[in-house]
Short mmCIF file of C-alpha atoms and ligand atoms in Angstrom, two decimals:
data_model
loop_
_atom_site.label_atom_id
_atom_site.label_comp_id
_atom_site.label_asym_id
_atom_site.label_seq_id
_atom_site.Cartn_x
_atom_site.Cartn_y
_atom_site.Cartn_z
CA MET A 61 -13.09 -3.67 5.46
CA ASN A 62 -15.79 -2.46 7.87
CA VAL A 63 -17.03 -6.07 8.19
CA TYR A 64 -13.61 -6.45 10.01
CA ASP A 65 -13.98 -3.40 11.56
CA SER A 66 -17.18 -4.23 13.31
CA GLU A 67 -15.48 -7.83 14.11
CA LYS A 68 -13.26 -5.60 16.15
CA ILE A 69 -15.50 -3.37 17.64
CA ALA A 70 -17.45 -6.35 19.07
CA GLY A 71 -14.03 -8.10 20.05
CA LEU A 72 -13.08 -5.27 22.00
CA LEU A 73 -16.85 -4.10 23.56
CA ALA A 74 -16.71 -8.20 24.82
CA SER A 75 -14.32 -6.69 27.51
CA ARG A 76 -16.77 -4.32 29.00
CA GLY A 77 -19.97 -7.07 28.99
CA TYR A 78 -21.46 -6.25 26.05
CA ARG A 79 -22.73 -9.54 23.90
CA ILE A 80 -23.67 -9.43 20.18
CA THR A 81 -28.18 -9.21 19.71
CA ARG A 82 -29.26 -9.14 15.96
CA ARG A 83 -32.24 -6.89 17.83
CA PRO A 84 -31.59 -2.91 18.26
CA SER A 85 -34.94 -2.58 20.26
CA GLU A 86 -32.93 -4.85 22.99
CA ALA A 87 -29.84 -3.50 22.84
CA ASP A 88 -27.97 -1.27 25.30
CA LEU A 89 -25.52 0.23 22.94
CA VAL A 90 -26.03 -0.04 18.88
CA VAL A 91 -23.15 0.53 17.03
CA VAL A 92 -23.15 1.99 13.44
CA ASN A 93 -20.71 1.43 11.77
CA THR A 94 -20.72 3.65 8.59
CA CYS A 95 -19.48 3.91 4.87
CA ALA A 96 -18.55 7.10 3.27
CA ILE A 97 -17.41 5.46 -0.56
CA ARG A 98 -20.29 6.92 -2.57
CA GLU A 99 -23.24 9.19 -1.38
CA LYS A 100 -25.99 6.18 -1.50
CA ALA A 101 -24.06 4.77 1.30
CA GLU A 102 -23.79 7.92 3.54
CA GLN A 103 -27.47 9.12 3.07
CA LYS A 104 -28.59 5.42 4.64
CA VAL A 105 -26.48 6.41 7.92
CA PHE A 106 -28.94 9.24 8.38
CA SER A 107 -32.27 7.58 7.66
CA TYR A 108 -30.81 4.39 9.84
CA LEU A 109 -30.01 6.88 13.02
CA GLY A 110 -33.71 8.13 12.11
CA ARG A 111 -35.46 4.90 13.12
CA LEU A 112 -32.89 4.58 16.09
CA ALA A 113 -33.96 7.86 17.32
CA GLY A 114 -37.57 6.44 17.11
CA LEU A 115 -36.56 3.39 19.26
CA LYS A 116 -34.79 5.74 21.93
CA ARG A 117 -37.81 7.69 22.50
CA ARG A 118 -38.92 4.41 24.50
CA ARG A 119 -35.35 3.31 25.22
CA ALA A 120 -33.77 6.49 27.18
CA ASP A 121 -30.97 4.27 28.51
CA MET A 122 -29.78 2.71 25.08
CA LEU A 123 -26.48 4.31 24.01
CA VAL A 124 -26.14 5.03 19.98
CA ALA A 125 -22.10 5.22 18.71
CA VAL A 126 -21.49 6.05 14.94
CA GLY A 127 -17.98 4.96 13.92
CA GLY A 128 -16.27 4.42 10.20
CA CYS A 129 -15.84 6.67 7.38
CA VAL A 130 -18.62 9.10 7.92
CA ALA A 131 -18.14 9.13 11.58
CA GLN A 132 -14.51 10.26 10.72
CA GLN A 133 -15.40 12.55 7.89
CA GLN A 134 -18.14 14.48 9.69
CA GLY A 135 -17.17 14.16 13.48
CA ASP A 136 -19.63 16.37 15.76
CA ARG A 137 -22.15 17.27 13.05
CA ILE A 138 -23.52 13.88 13.33
CA PRO A 139 -25.08 14.59 17.25
CA ALA A 140 -25.49 18.33 15.77
CA ARG A 141 -27.87 16.72 12.92
CA GLN A 142 -29.30 13.62 15.02
CA PRO A 143 -29.32 14.15 18.52
CA CYS A 144 -29.84 10.43 19.67
CA VAL A 145 -25.98 9.64 19.15
CA ASP A 146 -24.13 9.54 22.25
CA ILE A 147 -20.76 8.95 20.64
CA VAL A 148 -18.64 9.26 17.42
CA PHE A 149 -15.64 7.32 16.78
CA GLY A 150 -13.59 7.75 13.91
CA THR A 151 -11.68 4.86 11.98
CA GLN A 152 -8.79 5.30 13.59
CA ALA A 153 -10.50 5.54 17.32
CA ILE A 154 -11.83 1.80 17.22
CA GLY A 155 -9.16 0.93 20.17
CA ARG A 156 -10.27 3.54 22.29
CA LEU A 157 -14.47 3.03 22.09
CA PRO A 158 -14.51 1.40 25.35
CA ALA A 159 -13.11 3.70 26.95
CA LEU A 160 -15.58 6.33 25.01
CA VAL A 161 -18.48 3.94 25.99
CA GLU A 162 -17.19 3.85 29.96
CA ARG A 163 -17.61 7.70 29.62
CA ALA A 164 -21.07 7.60 27.87
CA GLU A 165 -22.24 5.03 30.23
CA ALA A 166 -21.73 7.66 33.27
CA GLY A 167 -23.90 10.41 31.55
CA PHE A 168 -21.31 12.08 29.55
CA GLY A 169 -21.78 13.04 26.08
CA PRO A 170 -22.41 13.55 23.51
CA LEU A 171 -18.56 12.62 22.92
CA THR A 172 -16.50 12.77 19.53
CA ASP A 173 -13.14 11.08 18.64
CA THR A 174 -11.46 11.63 15.48
CA GLY A 175 -7.90 11.39 16.46
CA PRO A 176 -5.26 9.50 15.19
CA ALA A 177 -4.61 6.00 15.96
CA GLU A 178 -2.17 4.98 18.64
CA GLY A 179 -0.31 2.30 16.38
CA ILE A 180 -1.54 0.12 14.15
CA GLU A 181 -0.96 -2.95 16.32
CA MET A 182 -2.83 -1.73 18.92
CA ILE A 183 -6.43 -3.34 17.54
CA THR A 184 -6.64 -7.10 18.89
CA GLY A 185 -9.37 -9.26 19.80
CA ALA A 186 -11.60 -9.94 16.77
CA ALA A 187 -11.40 -13.89 17.70
CA ALA A 188 -12.66 -13.68 21.12
CA GLY A 189 -16.36 -12.73 21.69
CA GLY A 190 -16.55 -10.81 18.22
CA LEU A 191 -19.07 -11.61 15.56
CA ASP A 192 -19.75 -15.12 14.94
CA ALA A 193 -18.25 -14.70 11.08
CA GLY A 194 -18.15 -18.64 10.44
CA ILE A 195 -15.29 -20.47 8.76
CA SER A 196 -14.07 -17.31 6.57
CA ARG A 197 -12.15 -14.48 7.79
CA PHE A 198 -10.86 -11.10 7.55
CA VAL A 199 -7.62 -9.91 8.49
CA THR A 200 -6.20 -6.53 7.59
CA VAL A 201 -2.51 -6.09 6.61
CA MET A 202 -2.63 -2.58 6.02
CA ARG A 203 -4.86 0.38 6.52
CA GLY A 204 -5.14 3.76 4.65
CA CYS A 205 -4.20 4.41 1.06
CA ASP A 206 -1.52 6.97 -0.57
CA ASN A 207 -2.81 6.61 -4.17
CA TYR A 208 -5.30 9.67 -4.45
CA CYS A 209 -7.52 8.30 -7.07
CA THR A 210 -9.63 11.36 -7.92
CA TYR A 211 -12.97 10.21 -7.09
CA CYS A 212 -12.13 8.71 -3.95
CA VAL A 213 -12.55 9.46 -0.05
CA VAL A 214 -10.69 6.70 1.30
CA PRO A 215 -7.26 8.88 1.63
CA PHE A 216 -8.97 11.39 3.28
CA VAL A 217 -10.60 9.08 5.77
CA ARG A 218 -8.70 6.08 6.44
CA GLY A 219 -5.39 8.35 6.23
CA ARG A 220 -1.93 7.45 4.82
CA GLU A 221 -0.83 4.01 4.17
CA VAL A 222 0.33 2.13 7.27
CA SER A 223 1.47 -1.79 7.52
CA ARG A 224 0.94 -4.05 10.01
CA SER A 225 4.08 -6.66 10.83
CA PRO A 226 4.19 -10.05 9.24
CA GLU A 227 4.52 -11.66 13.01
CA ALA A 228 1.11 -9.50 13.75
CA VAL A 229 -0.66 -10.48 10.77
CA VAL A 230 0.28 -14.41 11.15
CA ALA A 231 -0.33 -14.30 14.98
CA GLU A 232 -3.72 -13.24 14.09
CA VAL A 233 -4.22 -15.52 11.73
CA ARG A 234 -3.42 -18.32 14.09
CA GLU A 235 -6.10 -17.14 16.75
CA LEU A 236 -8.66 -17.14 14.00
CA VAL A 237 -7.96 -20.38 12.53
CA ALA A 238 -7.72 -21.82 16.63
CA ASP A 239 -11.15 -20.20 16.81
CA GLY A 240 -12.32 -22.06 13.49
CA ALA A 241 -11.82 -20.53 11.12
CA ARG A 242 -10.55 -22.05 7.36
CA GLU A 243 -10.35 -19.16 5.17
CA VAL A 244 -9.02 -16.29 5.50
CA THR A 245 -8.91 -12.76 3.60
CA LEU A 246 -6.14 -10.53 3.72
CA LEU A 247 -7.41 -6.95 3.47
CA GLY A 248 -5.64 -3.86 2.11
CA GLN A 249 -6.56 -0.89 0.34
CA ASN A 250 -3.30 -1.59 -2.02
CA VAL A 251 -1.73 -5.06 -1.13
CA ASN A 252 1.01 -4.35 -3.68
CA SER A 253 2.40 -1.71 -1.62
CA TYR A 254 2.52 -3.69 1.78
CA GLY A 255 5.36 -3.26 3.88
CA ARG A 256 7.07 -1.06 1.12
CA LYS A 257 7.02 2.31 3.32
CA GLU A 258 8.45 0.26 6.74
CA GLY A 259 10.68 -2.10 4.74
CA LEU A 260 8.74 -5.04 6.03
CA CYS A 261 8.70 -8.47 3.46
CA SER A 262 7.07 -8.44 0.28
CA PHE A 263 3.27 -9.08 -0.09
CA ALA A 264 3.92 -12.29 -1.92
CA ARG A 265 6.17 -13.39 1.47
CA LEU A 266 3.48 -12.26 3.67
CA LEU A 267 1.40 -14.87 1.90
CA ALA A 268 4.08 -17.66 2.16
CA ARG A 269 4.33 -17.20 5.46
CA VAL A 270 0.53 -17.42 6.00
CA ASN A 271 0.30 -20.55 3.68
CA ALA A 272 2.65 -22.25 6.42
CA VAL A 273 -0.55 -22.06 8.89
CA ASP A 274 -1.40 -25.33 10.32
CA GLY A 275 -5.57 -26.10 9.67
CA LEU A 276 -5.92 -22.95 7.21
CA ALA A 277 -7.45 -24.14 4.17
CA ARG A 278 -7.46 -21.03 1.78
CA ILE A 279 -5.97 -17.42 1.40
CA ARG A 280 -7.81 -15.00 -0.30
CA PHE A 281 -6.73 -11.17 -0.68
CA THR A 282 -8.18 -8.14 -1.83
CA THR A 283 -7.21 -4.98 -3.48
CA SER A 284 -4.53 -5.19 -5.56
CA HIS A 285 -3.76 -1.90 -7.40
CA PRO A 286 -3.18 -2.80 -11.31
CA LYS A 287 0.03 -0.16 -11.56
CA ASP A 288 2.31 -2.27 -9.59
CA LEU A 289 0.78 -6.03 -9.48
CA SER A 290 4.46 -7.76 -9.13
CA ASP A 291 5.74 -10.91 -11.31
CA GLU A 292 6.48 -11.83 -7.54
CA LEU A 293 2.75 -11.57 -6.68
CA ILE A 294 1.54 -13.30 -9.62
CA ALA A 295 4.22 -15.75 -9.31
CA ALA A 296 2.79 -16.73 -5.74
CA PHE A 297 -0.58 -17.73 -7.65
CA GLY A 298 1.51 -20.88 -8.63
CA SER A 299 3.99 -21.91 -5.83
CA LEU A 300 1.19 -21.47 -2.79
CA ASP A 301 -1.15 -24.26 -2.46
CA LYS A 302 -3.88 -22.61 0.00
CA LEU A 303 -4.06 -19.26 -2.33
CA CYS A 304 -7.34 -19.43 -4.07
CA ARG A 305 -7.02 -18.85 -7.82
CA HIS A 306 -9.18 -15.86 -7.93
CA LEU A 307 -7.70 -12.36 -8.57
CA HIS A 308 -9.69 -8.77 -7.70
CA LEU A 309 -7.98 -6.33 -9.75
CA PRO A 310 -10.09 -3.19 -10.29
CA VAL A 311 -9.70 -1.57 -13.52
CA GLN A 312 -12.37 1.40 -13.42
CA SER A 313 -12.49 2.39 -16.95
CA GLY A 314 -11.06 0.94 -20.21
CA SER A 315 -10.62 4.48 -21.64
CA ASP A 316 -6.97 5.88 -21.49
CA ALA A 317 -8.29 9.61 -20.90
CA VAL A 318 -10.71 8.60 -17.94
CA LEU A 319 -7.86 6.56 -16.35
CA LYS A 320 -5.92 9.44 -16.11
CA ARG A 321 -8.22 11.93 -14.87
CA MET A 322 -9.07 9.06 -12.49
CA ASN A 323 -5.17 9.29 -11.78
CA ARG A 324 -5.16 5.79 -11.57
CA GLY A 325 -1.12 5.51 -12.96
CA TYR A 326 -1.84 2.57 -15.70
CA THR A 327 -2.81 3.02 -19.05
CA ARG A 328 -5.45 0.10 -20.87
CA GLN A 329 -2.69 -1.79 -22.55
CA HIS A 330 -0.65 -2.25 -19.26
CA TYR A 331 -3.67 -3.48 -17.78
CA LEU A 332 -4.45 -5.92 -20.30
CA ALA A 333 -0.57 -6.86 -20.52
CA ARG A 334 -1.07 -7.54 -16.70
CA VAL A 335 -4.01 -10.19 -17.52
CA GLU A 336 -2.39 -11.69 -20.31
CA ARG A 337 0.46 -12.85 -17.56
CA ILE A 338 -1.40 -13.65 -14.70
CA ARG A 339 -3.43 -16.13 -17.22
CA ALA A 340 -0.11 -17.41 -18.65
CA ALA A 341 0.99 -17.94 -14.96
CA CYS A 342 -2.37 -19.48 -13.73
CA PRO A 343 -4.43 -20.65 -16.55
CA GLY A 344 -8.49 -20.61 -15.56
CA ILE A 345 -7.56 -18.21 -12.81
CA ALA A 346 -10.90 -16.03 -12.16
CA LEU A 347 -10.51 -12.66 -12.50
CA SER A 348 -12.77 -9.84 -11.25
CA THR A 349 -12.88 -5.98 -11.25
CA ASP A 350 -14.43 -2.71 -10.29
CA ILE A 351 -15.82 -0.26 -12.87
CA ILE A 352 -17.23 3.47 -12.27
CA VAL A 353 -19.42 4.34 -14.70
CA GLY A 354 -20.29 8.40 -15.60
CA PHE A 355 -16.72 9.73 -14.53
CA PRO A 356 -16.76 13.32 -15.23
CA GLY A 357 -16.10 14.06 -18.58
CA GLU A 358 -16.66 10.05 -19.58
CA THR A 359 -18.01 10.29 -23.22
CA GLU A 360 -20.20 7.58 -25.16
CA GLU A 361 -16.74 6.61 -26.83
CA ASP A 362 -14.70 5.88 -23.37
CA PHE A 363 -17.75 4.05 -22.17
CA ARG A 364 -17.22 2.42 -25.11
CA GLN A 365 -13.78 1.09 -24.58
CA THR A 366 -15.28 0.15 -21.00
CA LEU A 367 -17.48 -2.61 -22.22
CA GLU A 368 -15.20 -3.34 -24.89
CA LEU A 369 -12.33 -4.02 -22.16
CA ILE A 370 -15.32 -6.45 -20.26
CA ARG A 371 -15.67 -8.77 -23.24
CA GLU A 372 -12.12 -8.55 -24.12
CA VAL A 373 -11.01 -9.64 -20.07
CA GLU A 374 -14.20 -11.55 -20.13
CA TYR A 375 -14.12 -11.39 -16.01
CA ASP A 376 -16.00 -13.98 -13.44
CA SER A 377 -17.89 -11.28 -12.08
CA LEU A 378 -17.57 -7.69 -11.49
CA PHE A 379 -18.84 -4.57 -8.92
CA ALA A 380 -20.17 -1.58 -10.96
CA PHE A 381 -20.80 1.75 -9.37
CA LYS A 382 -22.58 4.96 -10.92
CA TYR A 383 -19.68 7.69 -10.00
CA SER A 384 -20.61 9.86 -7.08
CA ASP A 385 -19.14 12.89 -5.97
CA ARG A 386 -17.42 12.91 -2.38
CA PRO A 387 -16.41 15.69 -0.02
CA ASP A 388 -12.64 16.22 -0.45
CA ALA A 389 -12.09 14.12 -3.44
CA PRO A 390 -10.66 16.18 -6.27
CA ALA A 391 -12.96 14.80 -8.98
CA ARG A 392 -15.70 16.69 -7.38
CA ARG A 393 -14.69 19.90 -8.80
CA PHE A 394 -14.07 18.40 -12.40
CA SER A 395 -16.42 19.87 -15.16
CA ARG A 396 -18.34 17.86 -17.52
CA LYS A 397 -20.57 15.80 -15.32
CA VAL A 398 -22.40 12.83 -16.66
CA ALA A 399 -26.31 13.20 -16.28
CA GLU A 400 -28.17 10.95 -13.59
CA GLU A 401 -30.10 9.11 -16.37
CA GLU A 402 -26.92 8.70 -18.30
CA LYS A 403 -25.26 6.72 -15.65
CA LYS A 404 -28.21 4.16 -15.13
CA ARG A 405 -27.93 3.60 -18.71
CA ARG A 406 -24.41 2.70 -18.74
CA LEU A 407 -24.34 0.96 -15.35
CA LYS A 408 -27.24 -1.30 -16.95
CA ALA A 409 -24.92 -1.80 -19.98
CA VAL A 410 -21.95 -3.01 -18.19
CA LEU A 411 -23.98 -5.25 -15.70
CA ASP A 412 -25.77 -6.80 -18.70
CA THR A 413 -22.63 -7.53 -20.62
CA GLN A 414 -20.97 -9.23 -17.67
CA GLU A 415 -24.33 -10.87 -17.08
CA HIS A 416 -24.04 -12.81 -20.19
CA ILE A 417 -20.33 -13.62 -19.74
CA THR A 418 -20.77 -14.54 -16.06
CA ARG A 419 -23.62 -17.12 -17.27
CA ARG A 420 -21.22 -18.29 -20.11
CA LYS A 421 -18.50 -19.22 -17.95
CA ASN A 422 -20.65 -20.71 -15.23
CA ARG A 423 -22.29 -23.25 -18.13
CA GLN A 424 -18.90 -24.46 -18.85
CA CYS A 425 -18.54 -25.47 -14.91
CA VAL A 426 -21.24 -28.39 -15.77
CA GLY A 427 -19.68 -31.43 -15.78
CA ARG A 428 -16.44 -30.74 -14.07
CA ILE A 429 -15.61 -31.95 -10.20
CA GLU A 430 -14.84 -28.56 -7.99
CA THR A 431 -13.63 -28.55 -4.59
CA VAL A 432 -15.72 -26.78 -2.62
CA LEU A 433 -15.05 -25.25 1.05
CA VAL A 434 -18.43 -26.08 2.96
CA GLU A 435 -19.46 -22.89 4.38
CA GLY A 436 -22.63 -24.55 5.91
CA VAL A 437 -26.26 -25.80 5.08
CA SER A 438 -27.58 -23.81 2.48
CA ARG A 439 -30.61 -21.69 2.84
CA ARG A 440 -32.53 -22.77 -0.16
CA ASN A 441 -32.89 -25.78 1.87
CA ALA A 442 -36.52 -27.18 0.40
CA ALA A 443 -34.47 -28.42 -2.58
CA ALA A 444 -35.03 -26.20 -5.83
CA GLY A 445 -34.18 -29.17 -8.65
CA ALA A 446 -33.15 -31.94 -5.95
CA GLY A 447 -36.41 -33.51 -6.24
CA ALA A 448 -37.30 -34.20 -2.57
CA ALA A 449 -36.67 -31.91 0.41
CA ARG A 450 -33.11 -32.95 1.13
CA MET A 451 -30.04 -31.01 3.12
CA GLN A 452 -28.31 -28.76 1.03
CA TRP A 453 -25.08 -27.21 1.56
CA THR A 454 -23.61 -24.33 0.23
CA GLY A 455 -19.63 -22.57 -0.09
CA ARG A 456 -17.26 -21.68 -2.57
CA THR A 457 -14.69 -22.97 -5.15
CA SER A 458 -11.41 -21.63 -5.02
CA GLU A 459 -12.42 -19.47 -7.46
CA ASN A 460 -14.72 -17.85 -5.72
CA ARG A 461 -18.20 -19.19 -7.30
CA ILE A 462 -21.20 -20.17 -4.96
CA VAL A 463 -22.16 -24.03 -4.97
CA ASN A 464 -25.10 -25.34 -3.53
CA PHE A 465 -24.98 -29.19 -3.58
CA SER A 466 -26.69 -31.91 -2.00
CA ARG A 467 -25.41 -35.52 -0.85
CA GLU A 468 -24.75 -38.36 -3.78
CA GLU A 469 -27.53 -41.03 -3.06
CA GLY A 470 -27.13 -43.60 -0.96
CA ALA A 471 -23.54 -42.37 -0.11
CA ALA A 472 -21.42 -44.05 2.37
CA VAL A 473 -19.81 -41.24 3.66
CA ALA A 474 -20.50 -39.10 6.51
CA PRO A 475 -22.57 -35.83 5.89
CA PRO A 476 -20.49 -32.58 4.93
CA GLN A 477 -18.92 -30.73 7.79
CA THR A 478 -19.03 -26.84 7.80
CA GLY A 479 -14.99 -26.16 6.79
CA GLN A 480 -14.59 -29.29 4.84
CA LEU A 481 -13.02 -29.50 1.39
CA VAL A 482 -15.75 -31.49 -0.76
CA ASP A 483 -15.29 -32.38 -4.32
CA VAL A 484 -18.80 -31.63 -5.91
CA LEU A 485 -19.82 -32.58 -9.32
CA ILE A 486 -21.20 -29.50 -11.04
CA GLU A 487 -24.95 -30.53 -12.79
CA LYS A 488 -26.49 -27.07 -13.18
CA ALA A 489 -25.47 -23.59 -13.87
CA PHE A 490 -27.44 -20.31 -12.69
CA ALA A 491 -26.52 -16.72 -12.88
CA HIS A 492 -24.97 -16.58 -9.65
CA SER A 493 -24.16 -19.67 -8.46
CA LEU A 494 -23.84 -23.42 -9.15
CA TRP A 495 -25.78 -26.54 -8.15
CA GLY A 496 -23.98 -29.91 -8.15
CA ARG A 497 -23.84 -33.01 -6.25
CA ALA A 498 -21.13 -34.83 -3.40
CA PRO A 499 -20.01 -37.86 -5.09
CA ALA A 500 -16.89 -37.88 -2.54
CA VAL A 501 -16.12 -36.06 0.94
CA ARG A 502 -12.41 -36.50 1.26
CA PRO A 503 -10.16 -35.83 4.11
CA VAL A 504 -9.36 -32.20 5.10
CA LYS A 505 -6.22 -31.26 3.21
CA PRO A 506 -5.00 -28.28 1.42
CA ARG A 507 -5.72 -28.79 -2.27
CA PRO A 508 -3.12 -30.72 -4.63
CA LYS A 509 -0.53 -29.41 -6.06
CA GLY A 510 -2.17 -30.94 -9.70
CA ASP A 511 -4.99 -28.42 -9.01
CA ALA A 512 -2.60 -25.56 -8.56
CA CYS A 513 -1.39 -23.12 -11.06
CA TYR A 514 1.96 -23.06 -12.34
CA ALA A 515 4.79 -20.04 -11.97
CA ALA A 516 5.74 -17.63 -14.72
N1 LIG B 1923 -18.21 6.69 -6.65
C1 LIG B 1923 -18.36 5.81 -7.37
N2 LIG B 1923 -17.77 4.77 -6.98
C2 LIG B 1923 -16.51 4.56 -6.28
N3 LIG B 1923 -15.64 3.70 -6.04
C3 LIG B 1923 -15.05 4.43 -5.30
N4 LIG B 1923 -15.17 5.78 -5.21
C4 LIG B 1923 -16.48 6.26 -5.60
C5 LIG B 1923 -17.07 7.08 -5.96
N5 LIG B 1923 -16.73 8.68 -5.84
C6 LIG B 1923 -16.08 2.55 -6.54
C7 LIG B 1923 -14.38 2.09 -6.83
C8 LIG B 1923 -13.92 1.26 -5.83
C9 LIG B 1923 -14.80 0.59 -5.28
C10 LIG B 1923 -14.52 -0.07 -3.77
O1 LIG B 1923 -15.80 1.94 -4.95
O2 LIG B 1923 -14.57 1.10 -7.98
O3 LIG B 1923 -12.84 0.43 -6.70
FE1 LIG B 1924 -9.31 4.94 -3.36
FE2 LIG B 1924 -7.59 4.38 -5.16
FE3 LIG B 1924 -7.11 3.98 -2.65
FE4 LIG B 1924 -8.69 2.31 -3.79
S1 LIG B 1924 -6.10 3.05 -4.87
S2 LIG B 1924 -8.74 3.33 -2.11
S3 LIG B 1924 -9.90 3.81 -5.44
S4 LIG B 1924 -7.73 6.35 -3.43
#
């Protein structure tokens, strides 16, 4: 979501004549887009601002703007703590950033705007002059969250849930495709409640409308909340040819007692039943999740249930985090906090358990032909495993596995192009990627029906 916001910011500032530079020392304006989801992310903001302050001593005319969730949360406490900051703009003030920059250029400051948005449709311009995000882009379908999980800061910094109209979403997808995008990831904190408040269409219907956009090859989305993952959405995996065979379904914990105190609104059994249903509808679909270890009061037995759930579901990948107290989030006041050392141990146990599963699943891909959307030339072009120093490309399967590949020896077809769908024969599996050869480059076309899931 922050990457998406950064694209918007870059697009909006292009209208004031700003262009991206990767080096802060060259910049007339440095925009720091911040995350407050965990304490560590927040700490990084201030250490980075410290470095910028050093730079600004040599470049007095440089402007520094801080946006995102830490900006929303701390407002004018940021320039009070770090005087190099000229502008603080909250999560709903992105559309007003060009005006803030104009005033700062005129010498006013420090300026703070943590006010509400003037409407969800107002922010446009991702395609024009934004970051060079390649063939895979993000599109926000809703912002904010009404779920109030007790550990989470999002409802407090991103506000109440609001959905964009399907017309606006489809128009943005078209704009991105015209700008070279081949894959879009639709973003929302809980896509299952898309449009509910506003009486718009369901998320599954929105997916169908995006699926109809010409030139688009793949659709992904995140995040789906397990408490209300609908049968209609599960069926979409069967009927929509561009929808990737991957579902991110954050479970957070495998213990009912912990889930209850997290206010997640589902039980372990409900979650496992949803997983069973999605697998019945779409065999082989990749599942990923988020896990929090060391939530206040999490016992050894609660944690054991989380490990057991990970083994039972056999995720394709997961993100795991040590619980971190957040201002405003109610769990901050919960008793029985878990010691840091214990959180570390549990985090390692989760990651080790998953790595074992991921390696096994990756090994199962060897010998298969996978359809890969080419993202570009691989960074590891010095051909580890390929023998001679030959070109390597990189991309992802529909299941979101990273594939690095080279061309079949003496192939008669043209080299793969970024944005093309290519059939790759998988020859090797690693911990976090696959390696293969492209035996055939087929014309750009959507995934054939035979490759798709069937509806429940
Ligand atoms: N501490 C640790 N992890 C958190 N997450 C959200 N809030 C916290 C917190 N306070 C994790 C959840 C969520 C992911 C985006 O970040 O797992 O799904
Ligand atoms: Fe945070 Fe829960 Fe909303 Fe996700 S669903 S953003 S974890 S409050």
